[in-house]
Short mmCIF file of C-alpha atoms in Angstrom, two decimals:
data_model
loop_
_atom_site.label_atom_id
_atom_site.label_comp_id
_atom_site.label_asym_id
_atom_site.label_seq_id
_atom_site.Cartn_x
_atom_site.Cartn_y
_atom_site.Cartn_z
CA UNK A 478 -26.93 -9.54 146.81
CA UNK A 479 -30.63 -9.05 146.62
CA UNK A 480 -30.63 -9.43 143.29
CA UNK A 481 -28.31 -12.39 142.72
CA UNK A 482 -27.23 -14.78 146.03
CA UNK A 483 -24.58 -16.06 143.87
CA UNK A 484 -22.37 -12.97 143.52
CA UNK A 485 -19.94 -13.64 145.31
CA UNK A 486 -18.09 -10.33 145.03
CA UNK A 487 -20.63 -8.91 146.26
CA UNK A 488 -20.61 -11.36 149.60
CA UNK A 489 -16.73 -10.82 149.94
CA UNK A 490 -17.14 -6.91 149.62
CA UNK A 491 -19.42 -7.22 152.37
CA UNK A 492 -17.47 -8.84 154.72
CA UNK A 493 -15.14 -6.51 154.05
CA UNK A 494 -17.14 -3.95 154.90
CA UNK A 495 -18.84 -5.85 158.51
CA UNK A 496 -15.43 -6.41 159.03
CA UNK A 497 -14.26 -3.08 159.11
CA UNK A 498 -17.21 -2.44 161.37
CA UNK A 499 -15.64 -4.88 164.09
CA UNK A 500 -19.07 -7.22 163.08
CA UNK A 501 -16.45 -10.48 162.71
CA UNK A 502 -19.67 -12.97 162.72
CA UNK A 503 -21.89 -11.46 159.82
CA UNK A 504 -17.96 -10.86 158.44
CA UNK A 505 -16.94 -14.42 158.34
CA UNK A 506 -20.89 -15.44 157.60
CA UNK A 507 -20.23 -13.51 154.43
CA UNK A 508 -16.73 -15.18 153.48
CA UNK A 509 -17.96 -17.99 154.53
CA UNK A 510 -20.75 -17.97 151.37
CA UNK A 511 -18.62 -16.28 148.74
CA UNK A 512 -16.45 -18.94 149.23
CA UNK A 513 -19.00 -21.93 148.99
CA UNK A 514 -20.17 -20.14 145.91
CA UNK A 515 -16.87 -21.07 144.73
CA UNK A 516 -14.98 -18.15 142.50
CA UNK A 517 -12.08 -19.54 140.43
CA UNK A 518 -9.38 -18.24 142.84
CA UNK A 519 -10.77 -17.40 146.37
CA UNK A 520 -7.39 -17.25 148.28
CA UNK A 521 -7.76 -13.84 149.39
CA UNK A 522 -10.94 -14.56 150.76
CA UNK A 523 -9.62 -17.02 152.80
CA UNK A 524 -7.11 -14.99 153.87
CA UNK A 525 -9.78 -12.23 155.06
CA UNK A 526 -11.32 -15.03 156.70
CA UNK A 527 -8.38 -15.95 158.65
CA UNK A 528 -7.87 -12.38 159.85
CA UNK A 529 -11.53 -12.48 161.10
CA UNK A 530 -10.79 -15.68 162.86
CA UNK A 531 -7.89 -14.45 164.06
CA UNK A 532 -9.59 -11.73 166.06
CA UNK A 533 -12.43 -14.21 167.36
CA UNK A 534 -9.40 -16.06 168.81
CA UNK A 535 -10.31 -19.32 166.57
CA UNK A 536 -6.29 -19.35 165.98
CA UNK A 537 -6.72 -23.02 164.21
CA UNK A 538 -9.28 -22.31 161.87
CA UNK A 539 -7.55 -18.91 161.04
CA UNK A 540 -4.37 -21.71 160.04
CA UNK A 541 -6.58 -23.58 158.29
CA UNK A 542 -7.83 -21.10 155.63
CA UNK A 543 -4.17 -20.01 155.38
CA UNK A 544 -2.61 -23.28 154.34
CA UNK A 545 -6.05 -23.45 151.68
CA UNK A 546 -5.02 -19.84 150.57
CA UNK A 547 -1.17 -20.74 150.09
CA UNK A 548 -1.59 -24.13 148.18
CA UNK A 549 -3.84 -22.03 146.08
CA UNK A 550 -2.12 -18.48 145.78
CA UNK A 551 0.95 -18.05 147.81
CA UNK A 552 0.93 -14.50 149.43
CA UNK A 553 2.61 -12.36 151.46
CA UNK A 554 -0.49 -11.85 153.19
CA UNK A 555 -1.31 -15.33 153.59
CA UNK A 556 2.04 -15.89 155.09
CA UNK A 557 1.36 -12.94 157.38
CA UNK A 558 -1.68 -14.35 159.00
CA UNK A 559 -0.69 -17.93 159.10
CA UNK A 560 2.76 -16.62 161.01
CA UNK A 561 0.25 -14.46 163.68
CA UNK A 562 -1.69 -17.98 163.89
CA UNK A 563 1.84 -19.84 164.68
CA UNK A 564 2.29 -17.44 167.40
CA UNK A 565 -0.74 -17.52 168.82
CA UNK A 566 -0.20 -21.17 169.02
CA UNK A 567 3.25 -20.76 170.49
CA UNK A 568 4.78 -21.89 167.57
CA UNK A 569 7.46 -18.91 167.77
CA UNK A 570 10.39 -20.42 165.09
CA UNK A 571 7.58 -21.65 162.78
CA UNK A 572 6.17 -18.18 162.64
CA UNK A 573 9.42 -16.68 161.80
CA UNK A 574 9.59 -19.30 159.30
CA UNK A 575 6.25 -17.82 157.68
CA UNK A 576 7.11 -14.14 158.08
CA UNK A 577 10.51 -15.14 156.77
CA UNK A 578 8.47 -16.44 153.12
CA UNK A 579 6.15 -13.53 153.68
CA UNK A 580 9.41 -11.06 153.26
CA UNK A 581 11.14 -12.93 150.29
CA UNK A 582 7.35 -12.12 148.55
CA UNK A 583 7.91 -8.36 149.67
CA UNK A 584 10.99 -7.52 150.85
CA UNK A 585 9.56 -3.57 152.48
CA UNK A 586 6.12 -5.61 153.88
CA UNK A 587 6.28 -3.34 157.28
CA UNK A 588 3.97 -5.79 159.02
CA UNK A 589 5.98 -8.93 158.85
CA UNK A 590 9.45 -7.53 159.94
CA UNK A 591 7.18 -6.12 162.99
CA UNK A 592 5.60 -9.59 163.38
CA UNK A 593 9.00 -11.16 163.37
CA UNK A 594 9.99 -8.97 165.93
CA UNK A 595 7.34 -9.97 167.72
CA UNK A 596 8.23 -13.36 167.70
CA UNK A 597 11.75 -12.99 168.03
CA UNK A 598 10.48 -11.26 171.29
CA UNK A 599 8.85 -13.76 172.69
CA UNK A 600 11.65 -16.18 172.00
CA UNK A 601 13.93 -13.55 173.99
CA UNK A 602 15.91 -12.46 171.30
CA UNK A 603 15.84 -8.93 172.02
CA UNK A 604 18.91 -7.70 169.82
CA UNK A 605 16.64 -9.16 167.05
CA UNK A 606 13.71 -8.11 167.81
CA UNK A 607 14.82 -4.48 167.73
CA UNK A 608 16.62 -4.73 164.41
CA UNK A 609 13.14 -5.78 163.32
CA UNK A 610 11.27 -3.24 164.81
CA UNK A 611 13.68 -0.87 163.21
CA UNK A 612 13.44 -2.31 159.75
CA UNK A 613 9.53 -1.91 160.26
CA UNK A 614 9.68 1.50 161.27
CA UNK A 615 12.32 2.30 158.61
CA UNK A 616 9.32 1.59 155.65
CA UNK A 617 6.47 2.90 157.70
CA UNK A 618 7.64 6.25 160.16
CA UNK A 619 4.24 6.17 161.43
CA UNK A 620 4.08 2.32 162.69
CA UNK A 621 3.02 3.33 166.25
CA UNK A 622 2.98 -0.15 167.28
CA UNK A 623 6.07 -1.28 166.11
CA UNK A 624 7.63 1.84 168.20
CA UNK A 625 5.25 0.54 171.05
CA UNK A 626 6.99 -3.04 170.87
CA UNK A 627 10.34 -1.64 170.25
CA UNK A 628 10.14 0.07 173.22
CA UNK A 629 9.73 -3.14 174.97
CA UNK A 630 12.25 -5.03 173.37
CA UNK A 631 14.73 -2.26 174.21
CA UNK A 632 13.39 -2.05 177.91
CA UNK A 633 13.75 -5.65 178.19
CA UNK A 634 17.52 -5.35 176.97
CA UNK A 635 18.15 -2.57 179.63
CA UNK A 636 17.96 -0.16 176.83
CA UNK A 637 15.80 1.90 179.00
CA UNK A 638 16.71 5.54 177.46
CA UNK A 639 15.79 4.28 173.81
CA UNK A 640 12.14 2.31 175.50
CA UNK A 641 11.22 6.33 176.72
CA UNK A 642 12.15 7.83 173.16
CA UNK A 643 10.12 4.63 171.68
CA UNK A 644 7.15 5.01 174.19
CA UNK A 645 6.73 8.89 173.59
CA UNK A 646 7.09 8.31 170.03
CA UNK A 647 3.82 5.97 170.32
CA UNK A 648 1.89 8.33 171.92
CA UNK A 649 2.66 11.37 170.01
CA UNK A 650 1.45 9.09 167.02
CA UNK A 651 -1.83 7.54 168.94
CA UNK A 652 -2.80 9.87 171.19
CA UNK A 653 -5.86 8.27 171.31
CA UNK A 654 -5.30 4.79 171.03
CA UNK A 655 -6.68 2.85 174.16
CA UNK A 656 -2.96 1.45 175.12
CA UNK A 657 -2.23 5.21 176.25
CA UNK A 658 -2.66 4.88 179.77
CA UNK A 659 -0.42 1.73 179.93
CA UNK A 660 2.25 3.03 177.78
CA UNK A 661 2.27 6.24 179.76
CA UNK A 662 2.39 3.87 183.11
CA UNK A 663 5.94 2.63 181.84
CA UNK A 664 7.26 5.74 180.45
CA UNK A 665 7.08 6.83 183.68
CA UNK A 666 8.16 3.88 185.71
CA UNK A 667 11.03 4.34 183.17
CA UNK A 668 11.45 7.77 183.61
CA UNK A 669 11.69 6.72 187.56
CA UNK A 670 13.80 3.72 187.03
CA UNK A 671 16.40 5.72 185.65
CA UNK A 672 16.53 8.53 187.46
CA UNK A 673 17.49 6.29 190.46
CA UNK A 674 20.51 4.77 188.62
CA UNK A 675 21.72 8.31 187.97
CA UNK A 676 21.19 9.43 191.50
CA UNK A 677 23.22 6.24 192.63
CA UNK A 678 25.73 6.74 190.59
CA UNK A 679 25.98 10.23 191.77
CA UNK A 680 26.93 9.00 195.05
CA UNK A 681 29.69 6.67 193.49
CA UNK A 682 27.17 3.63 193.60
CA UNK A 683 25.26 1.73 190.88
CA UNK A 684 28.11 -0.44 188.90
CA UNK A 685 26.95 -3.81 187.81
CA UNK A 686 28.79 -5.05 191.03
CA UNK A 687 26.95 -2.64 193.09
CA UNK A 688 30.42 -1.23 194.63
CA UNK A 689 31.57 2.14 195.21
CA UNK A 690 33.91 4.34 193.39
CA UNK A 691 35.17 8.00 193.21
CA UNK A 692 33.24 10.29 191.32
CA UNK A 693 34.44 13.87 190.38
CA UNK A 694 31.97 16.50 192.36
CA UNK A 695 31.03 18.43 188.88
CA UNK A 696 30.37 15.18 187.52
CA UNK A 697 28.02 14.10 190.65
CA UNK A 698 26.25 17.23 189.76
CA UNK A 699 25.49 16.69 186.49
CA UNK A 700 24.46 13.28 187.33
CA UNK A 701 21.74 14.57 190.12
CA UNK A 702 20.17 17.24 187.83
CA UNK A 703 19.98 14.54 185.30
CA UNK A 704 18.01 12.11 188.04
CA UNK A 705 15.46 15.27 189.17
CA UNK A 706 14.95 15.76 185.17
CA UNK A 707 13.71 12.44 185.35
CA UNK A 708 11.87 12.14 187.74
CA UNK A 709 9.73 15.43 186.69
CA UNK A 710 9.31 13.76 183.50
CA UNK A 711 7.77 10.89 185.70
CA UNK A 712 5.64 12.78 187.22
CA UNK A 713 4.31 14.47 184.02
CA UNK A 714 3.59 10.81 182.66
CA UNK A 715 1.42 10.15 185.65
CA UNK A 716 3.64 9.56 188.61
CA UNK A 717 2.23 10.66 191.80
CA UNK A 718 2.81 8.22 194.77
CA UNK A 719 5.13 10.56 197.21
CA UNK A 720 5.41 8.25 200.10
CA UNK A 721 7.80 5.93 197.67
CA UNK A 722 9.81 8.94 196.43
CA UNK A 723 10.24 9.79 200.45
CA UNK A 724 11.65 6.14 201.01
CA UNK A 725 12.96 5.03 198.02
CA UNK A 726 16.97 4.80 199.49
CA UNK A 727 18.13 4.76 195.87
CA UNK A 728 17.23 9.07 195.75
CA UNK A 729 18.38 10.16 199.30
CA UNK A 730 21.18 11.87 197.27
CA UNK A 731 18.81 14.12 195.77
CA UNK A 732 16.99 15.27 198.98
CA UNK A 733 19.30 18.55 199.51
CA UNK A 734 17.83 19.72 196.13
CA UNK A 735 15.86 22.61 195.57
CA UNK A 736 14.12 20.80 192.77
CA UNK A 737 13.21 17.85 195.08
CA UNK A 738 11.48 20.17 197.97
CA UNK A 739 9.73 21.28 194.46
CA UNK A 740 8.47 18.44 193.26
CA UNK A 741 7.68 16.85 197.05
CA UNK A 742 5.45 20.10 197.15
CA UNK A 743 3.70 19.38 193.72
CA UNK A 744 3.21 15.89 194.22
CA UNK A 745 1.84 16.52 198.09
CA UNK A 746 -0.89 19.10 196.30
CA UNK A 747 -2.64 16.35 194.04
#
């Protein structure tokens, strides 16, 4: 750049660069003059551009530089962006509209089945949101965040054994990411959740019209050593309030257990 201001290669490779460094200002700056400068086709700067935006939350001019970059070079990635604008904007069907065109560009693009599922999401459409989330994680194993929001969807759908295998499958692949501590708050409010339907239904209790039924005795058994699993698997995702475990009416079935007198112990010791 020093030695010619009109590269602009050199200005986009830069922005590239700021951007990667989280510097979205002196990222955009530098779009913002390779495209003045005016190269023959500068649709994928605009789409960088958009991105930037995006994260600066300037969700209209990140749409902008999208529909410039599609009347010039349809993309996936221009798609992409312009459907995370749409949602941003609360624009949920037009975004699936835009991930939809993104996908007939690139039928395996990971990131716009998980952005679909995202907005299928937020329009409540959990079924479809999952199948999304699936078809994301099908391409890309390692798509942490797609098992993150899968989780959700399934949670949401009272799907809650498949959210715990989705949340610990997001932190064993981002151990480090700074979502851990909430993700590990609802694995274990999960992990708590369910262990009081399987203690109710121990007792006979817990049908979707809340009334009582005979239950074999082996079979409320296996249902209460299922419920203490749980709840130890709570408390190794960071449960540790005792008092509600004490009064929670949904586990008095599980009082007369060893495991329980166990775990009260534990729990009183931190």
């Amino acid at each position: 750049i020093e030695r010619d201001r009109r590269y602009a290669h050199a200005f986009r490779d830069r922005g590239v660069a700021r951007k990667q460094l989280g510097q979205l200002q002196g990222a955009i700056a530098d779009y913002d003059q390779a495209i003045a400068l005016g190269p023959t086709d500068c649709a994928d700067i605009l789409v960088n551009r958009a991105n930037a935006k995006m994260e600066i939350h300037d969700t209209a001019g990140a749409k902008e530089d999208c529909d410039r970059a599609i009347e010039m070079s349809p993309s996936r990635a221009a798609f992409n962006v312009r459907g995370n604008a749409w949602g941003e904007l609360g624009e949920h069907m037009k975004a699936i509209e835009d991930y939809d065109r993104a996908l007939e560009l690139d039928p395996r693009y990971a990131k716009a089945f998980h952005n679909r599922g995202f907005a299928r999401h937020a329009l409540r459409d959990y079924a479809g949101a999952i199948e999304d989330y699936s078809r994301a994680i099908a391409i890309d194993p390692k798509y942490a965040k797609a098992f993150a929001n899968r989780a959700d969807a399934r949670n949401a759908s009272g799907d809650i054994e498949g959210a715990i295998a989705d949340w610990r499958a997001f932190l064993a692949l981002s151990p480090n990411s700074p979502e851990v501590e909430l993700f590990r708050t609802r694995l274990a409010d999960a992990h708590y959740r369910l262990s009081c339907m399987l203690s109710l239904a121990s007792t006979g209790k817990g049908g979707t019209g809340g009334e009582a039924r005979s239950i074999d005795v082996a079979d409320a058994g296996r249902l209460r050593e299922q419920a203490i699993d749980h709840l130890y698997k709570a408390v190794e995702a960071g449960f540790t309030d005792a008092a509600t475990l004490a009064s929670d009416p949904d586990l008095v079935s599980l009082h007369d257990d060893g495991r329980w007198c166990i775990l009260m112990e534990r729990l009183a010791e931190k």
